[in-house]
Amino acid sequence: MSMAPKAAVDERDGKAARDAWLAAGGDAIWLPYSQMKTAPTPLMAAATEGSRIRLADGRELVDGIASWWTACHGYNHPAIAEAVRRQLAAMPHVMFGGLNHAPALTLARRLADLLPGDLERVFFVDSGSVAVEVALKMAVQYWLNQGVRGRTKFVAFRGGYHGDTLATMSICDPDEGMHAHFQGWLPEQIILDLPVDAERRLILDHVLSQRRDEIAGVIIEPLVQGAGGMRMHEPEMLAEIARTVCRRGHLLILDEVMTGFGRTGSMFACDQADIVPDIICLSKALTGGTMALAATVARRHVFEAFWSERAEAALMHGPTFMANPLACAAANASLDLFASEPRLDQVRRIEAALEAGLAPARAIDGVVDVRVKGAIGVVQLSDLKDRAWLRERFLARGVWVRPFADILYLTPAFTIDDADLARLTNAVVEVAREWSGGLR
Ligand SMILES: *Cc1c(COP(=O)(O)O)cnc(C)c1O
């Protein structure tokens, strides 16, 4: 798509768009994270290319979030498309119980090679939430298999997001998270503040030693807490947490579903802190944003706790579409692109452009914070009520972003060009200015 995005958006009237959506099947759909009664009508996407989304009505938008930060190579990368096409002709899917296939084994070995230390056993699943569920299950059973009973709780951190399934809801931020009203029904976990200062480090250390016999593991999103508010912390703090967890004899689980595959500037966020978690969860950009696939990867000592003559010591899990060959082929092609194209350099270039492009927002009244890490740029506002208005203001500038909580954020494809990136940062600054000016 070479044409420039149209600047002026014809919002004609909501009603025509609503009717068209309903007629197309909108009356049969239940939307994600939406109050159906008041949610704005979704835009109909027709095609994607690079960093652009073409809508069914012909409008073209510059994509600022790469479909929940999955499409790291941009949309429709020909190398991934070709790999999937070839796999589709040979074998779209086969059960993983009793049968294996080259795309999965190749991918497992490549992930083991890319990940630090002896993170070397790859369990494939089909979504980030399930990757975290499996990590929790592994951690609980790790202790049981060694005859240790009662270690079933997890330490997680305020501001965190780990998924929408039952167990993962219980380790999300209990107050600001999306799942607050399920409290009381979910398993009770231990949610602490991130140990940003000496006092909180002491609290973490204290809890980890005092409640040792209840705790199965500690889980954190390294460097950036994503969907919980895009809060960032330094590698030194992450390293300190890892040391504390290790010293107190606990398992450390890193949820790198968001941060994995370059987003924070290194292949994995844990690389920047030079730590090796006991279990790591990967998904989102694993297939370059093309197919549902995730992995839970364990270190050797975790795996060895399941290695036994006893059948009941096995990990009893196995999603139907586990290690789907199409998704594995896409992931292998995606890893080829990380090897053959300068992705991490591109992330550094984006980081600099986000820093420079979003900096003017610091001077805007009501802007609480501007922060950047890798290819993640955030402008935090003092409050953010009218999302429909915001959406309309961004659409009017020909860009697709989707603010949540109190933040405007950008997580573009690593391949985005300078002009499109400038368009995104300008749009964020301009919309923040309009918001501040009292228009909303
Ligand atoms: C998106 C996300 C998840 C959940 O992944 P799904 O594929 O949506 O189930 C879990 N953890 C983190 C850090 C995420 O960003």
GROMACS .gro file of N, CA and C in nm, residues 93-168:
model
  228
   93HIS      N    1  -0.203  -2.944   1.022
   93HIS     CA    2  -0.203  -2.977   1.165
   93HIS      C    3  -0.198  -3.128   1.184
   94VAL      N    4  -0.140  -3.167   1.293
   94VAL     CA    5  -0.145  -3.306   1.335
   94VAL      C    6  -0.135  -3.303   1.488
   95MET      N    7  -0.201  -3.396   1.552
   95MET     CA    8  -0.196  -3.398   1.698
   95MET      C    9  -0.052  -3.417   1.747
   96PHE      N   10  -0.020  -3.359   1.863
   96PHE     CA   11   0.116  -3.367   1.914
   96PHE      C   12   0.131  -3.484   2.012
   97GLY      N   13   0.019  -3.544   2.050
   97GLY     CA   14   0.023  -3.663   2.135
   97GLY      C   15   0.066  -3.782   2.051
   98GLY      N   16   0.185  -3.837   2.076
   98GLY     CA   17   0.231  -3.954   2.003
   98GLY      C   18   0.293  -3.924   1.868
   99LEU      N   19   0.264  -3.808   1.813
   99LEU     CA   20   0.322  -3.767   1.685
   99LEU      C   21   0.402  -3.640   1.706
  100ASN      N   22   0.512  -3.627   1.638
  100ASN     CA   23   0.591  -3.503   1.638
  100ASN      C   24   0.615  -3.462   1.495
  101HIS      N   25   0.670  -3.346   1.474
  101HIS     CA   26   0.702  -3.301   1.337
  101HIS      C   27   0.819  -3.206   1.340
  102ALA      N   28   0.884  -3.196   1.226
  102ALA     CA   29   1.008  -3.118   1.218
  102ALA      C   30   0.989  -2.971   1.258
  103PRO      N   31   0.883  -2.903   1.213
  103PRO     CA   32   0.873  -2.761   1.250
  103PRO      C   33   0.876  -2.738   1.402
  104ALA      N   34   0.812  -2.825   1.479
  104ALA     CA   35   0.810  -2.807   1.625
  104ALA      C   36   0.946  -2.837   1.687
  105LEU      N   37   1.007  -2.948   1.642
  105LEU     CA   38   1.135  -2.984   1.703
  105LEU      C   39   1.242  -2.881   1.669
  106THR      N   40   1.239  -2.834   1.545
  106THR     CA   41   1.334  -2.730   1.505
  106THR      C   42   1.314  -2.604   1.588
  107LEU      N   43   1.189  -2.565   1.603
  107LEU     CA   44   1.159  -2.443   1.678
  107LEU      C   45   1.202  -2.458   1.824
  108ALA      N   46   1.173  -2.575   1.883
  108ALA     CA   47   1.210  -2.597   2.023
  108ALA      C   48   1.361  -2.581   2.041
  109ARG      N   49   1.437  -2.644   1.952
  109ARG     CA   50   1.582  -2.636   1.965
  109ARG      C   51   1.631  -2.492   1.945
  110ARG      N   52   1.569  -2.421   1.852
  110ARG     CA   53   1.612  -2.282   1.827
  110ARG      C   54   1.582  -2.194   1.947
  111LEU      N   55   1.464  -2.214   2.008
  111LEU     CA   56   1.431  -2.134   2.126
  111LEU      C   57   1.530  -2.165   2.240
  112ALA      N   58   1.559  -2.295   2.258
  112ALA     CA   59   1.654  -2.334   2.363
  112ALA      C   60   1.790  -2.269   2.338
  113ASP      N   61   1.831  -2.261   2.212
  113ASP     CA   62   1.960  -2.199   2.180
  113ASP      C   63   1.959  -2.048   2.203
  114LEU      N   64   1.845  -1.985   2.173
  114LEU     CA   65   1.837  -1.839   2.187
  114LEU      C   66   1.827  -1.796   2.334
  115LEU      N   67   1.757  -1.876   2.413
  115LEU     CA   68   1.733  -1.839   2.552
  115LEU      C   69   1.861  -1.858   2.634
  116PRO      N   70   1.876  -1.781   2.742
  116PRO     CA   71   1.999  -1.790   2.820
  116PRO      C   72   2.003  -1.917   2.906
  117GLY      N   73   2.122  -1.953   2.948
  117GLY     CA   74   2.143  -2.062   3.043
  117GLY      C   75   2.088  -2.195   2.995
  118ASP      N   76   2.037  -2.273   3.089
  118ASP     CA   77   1.985  -2.405   3.053
  118ASP      C   78   1.831  -2.406   3.045
  119LEU      N   79   1.774  -2.295   3.000
  119LEU     CA   80   1.631  -2.294   2.962
  119LEU      C   81   1.623  -2.376   2.833
  120GLU      N   82   1.585  -2.503   2.845
  120GLU     CA   83   1.608  -2.592   2.730
  120GLU      C   84   1.493  -2.690   2.704
  121ARG      N   85   1.386  -2.683   2.787
  121ARG     CA   86   1.274  -2.774   2.759
  121ARG      C   87   1.152  -2.693   2.723
  122VAL      N   88   1.103  -2.710   2.603
  122VAL     CA   89   0.998  -2.624   2.549
  122VAL      C   90   0.865  -2.698   2.547
  123PHE      N   91   0.767  -2.643   2.617
  123PHE     CA   92   0.632  -2.698   2.614
  123PHE      C   93   0.546  -2.601   2.534
  124PHE      N   94   0.492  -2.646   2.420
  124PHE     CA   95   0.415  -2.557   2.334
  124PHE      C   96   0.268  -2.553   2.375
  125VAL      N   97   0.213  -2.433   2.372
  125VAL     CA   98   0.069  -2.416   2.394
  125VAL      C   99   0.017  -2.317   2.291
  126ASP      N  100  -0.104  -2.266   2.312
  126ASP     CA  101  -0.165  -2.188   2.204
  126ASP      C  102  -0.197  -2.043   2.238
  127SER      N  103  -0.165  -2.001   2.360
  127SER     CA  104  -0.185  -1.859   2.390
  127SER      C  105  -0.097  -1.820   2.509
  128GLY      N  106  -0.079  -1.690   2.525
  128GLY     CA  107   0.004  -1.642   2.634
  128GLY      C  108  -0.053  -1.680   2.770
  129SER      N  109  -0.185  -1.666   2.785
  129SER     CA  110  -0.247  -1.702   2.913
  129SER      C  111  -0.219  -1.848   2.948
  130VAL      N  112  -0.232  -1.933   2.849
  130VAL     CA  113  -0.212  -2.076   2.877
  130VAL      C  114  -0.064  -2.105   2.904
  131ALA      N  115   0.025  -2.030   2.838
  131ALA     CA  116   0.168  -2.047   2.869
  131ALA      C  117   0.193  -2.015   3.016
  132VAL      N  118   0.126  -1.911   3.067
  132VAL     CA  119   0.143  -1.876   3.209
  132VAL      C  120   0.076  -1.982   3.297
  133GLU      N  121  -0.044  -2.026   3.258
  133GLU     CA  122  -0.110  -2.134   3.334
  133GLU      C  123  -0.018  -2.255   3.347
  134VAL      N  124   0.045  -2.293   3.238
  134VAL     CA  125   0.133  -2.411   3.240
  134VAL      C  126   0.253  -2.385   3.330
  135ALA      N  127   0.305  -2.262   3.326
  135ALA     CA  128   0.419  -2.230   3.414
  135ALA      C  129   0.379  -2.244   3.561
  136LEU      N  130   0.257  -2.198   3.595
  136LEU     CA  131   0.211  -2.208   3.734
  136LEU      C  132   0.195  -2.355   3.773
  137LYS      N  133   0.136  -2.430   3.682
  137LYS     CA  134   0.115  -2.572   3.707
  137LYS      C  135   0.248  -2.646   3.724
  138MET      N  136   0.343  -2.612   3.638
  138MET     CA  137   0.476  -2.671   3.649
  138MET      C  138   0.538  -2.642   3.785
  139ALA      N  139   0.523  -2.515   3.829
  139ALA     CA  140   0.588  -2.474   3.954
  139ALA      C  141   0.526  -2.549   4.072
  140VAL      N  142   0.393  -2.558   4.076
  140VAL     CA  143   0.327  -2.628   4.187
  140VAL      C  144   0.369  -2.775   4.187
  141GLN      N  145   0.369  -2.836   4.070
  141GLN     CA  146   0.400  -2.979   4.064
  141GLN      C  147   0.550  -3.006   4.087
  142TYR      N  148   0.632  -2.906   4.055
  142TYR     CA  149   0.776  -2.917   4.081
  142TYR      C  150   0.801  -2.953   4.228
  143TRP      N  151   0.727  -2.885   4.316
  143TRP     CA  152   0.742  -2.912   4.460
  143TRP      C  153   0.678  -3.045   4.497
  144LEU      N  154   0.556  -3.068   4.447
  144LEU     CA  155   0.486  -3.193   4.480
  144LEU      C  156   0.571  -3.314   4.441
  145ASN      N  157   0.628  -3.307   4.321
  145ASN     CA  158   0.708  -3.420   4.272
  145ASN      C  159   0.828  -3.449   4.361
  146GLN      N  160   0.869  -3.348   4.440
  146GLN     CA  161   0.982  -3.370   4.530
  146GLN      C  162   0.935  -3.396   4.672
  147GLY      N  163   0.803  -3.425   4.684
  147GLY     CA  164   0.749  -3.461   4.814
  147GLY      C  165   0.720  -3.342   4.904
  148VAL      N  166   0.725  -3.220   4.849
  148VAL     CA  167   0.698  -3.100   4.929
  148VAL      C  168   0.552  -3.061   4.909
  149ARG      N  169   0.475  -3.061   5.016
  149ARG     CA  170   0.333  -3.027   5.005
  149ARG      C  171   0.310  -2.883   5.050
  150GLY      N  172   0.206  -2.822   4.998
  150GLY     CA  173   0.162  -2.692   5.050
  150GLY      C  174   0.220  -2.571   4.978
  151ARG      N  175   0.313  -2.592   4.888
  151ARG     CA  176   0.370  -2.475   4.819
  151ARG      C  177   0.289  -2.450   4.691
  152THR      N  178   0.182  -2.372   4.710
  152THR     CA  179   0.087  -2.357   4.600
  152THR      C  180   0.057  -2.211   4.565
  153LYS      N  181   0.109  -2.118   4.644
  153LYS     CA  182   0.078  -1.976   4.618
  153LYS      C  183   0.188  -1.912   4.535
  154PHE      N  184   0.149  -1.803   4.468
  154PHE     CA  185   0.246  -1.729   4.389
  154PHE      C  186   0.261  -1.587   4.438
  155VAL      N  187   0.384  -1.540   4.433
  155VAL     CA  188   0.410  -1.398   4.457
  155VAL      C  189   0.411  -1.329   4.321
  156ALA      N  190   0.326  -1.226   4.309
  156ALA     CA  191   0.322  -1.148   4.185
  156ALA      C  192   0.323  -1.000   4.226
  157PHE      N  193   0.324  -0.911   4.126
  157PHE     CA  194   0.345  -0.769   4.159
  157PHE      C  195   0.230  -0.682   4.112
  158ARG      N  196   0.204  -0.580   4.191
  158ARG     CA  197   0.104  -0.480   4.155
  158ARG      C  198   0.137  -0.420   4.019
  159GLY      N  199   0.035  -0.396   3.939
  159GLY     CA  200   0.059  -0.340   3.807
  159GLY      C  201   0.080  -0.447   3.701
  160GLY      N  202   0.078  -0.573   3.745
  160GLY     CA  203   0.107  -0.682   3.651
  160GLY      C  204  -0.016  -0.727   3.573
  161TYR      N  205   0.011  -0.787   3.460
  161TYR     CA  206  -0.094  -0.852   3.380
  161TYR      C  207  -0.037  -0.982   3.326
  162HIS      N  208  -0.108  -1.092   3.350
  162HIS     CA  209  -0.056  -1.221   3.306
  162HIS      C  210  -0.156  -1.302   3.225
  163GLY      N  211  -0.273  -1.245   3.195
  163GLY     CA  212  -0.368  -1.319   3.114
  163GLY      C  213  -0.509  -1.312   3.170
  164ASP      N  214  -0.601  -1.376   3.100
  164ASP     CA  215  -0.743  -1.366   3.133
  164ASP      C  216  -0.804  -1.497   3.181
  165THR      N  217  -0.728  -1.604   3.186
  165THR     CA  218  -0.784  -1.730   3.234
  165THR      C  219  -0.785  -1.729   3.387
  166LEU      N  220  -0.843  -1.832   3.447
  166LEU     CA  221  -0.868  -1.825   3.591
  166LEU      C  222  -0.743  -1.807   3.676
  167ALA      N  223  -0.645  -1.894   3.658
  167ALA     CA  224  -0.527  -1.883   3.743
  167ALA      C  225  -0.450  -1.755   3.711
  168THR      N  226  -0.445  -1.717   3.585
  168THR     CA  227  -0.368  -1.596   3.551
  168THR      C  228  -0.439  -1.471   3.603
   0.00000   0.00000   0.00000
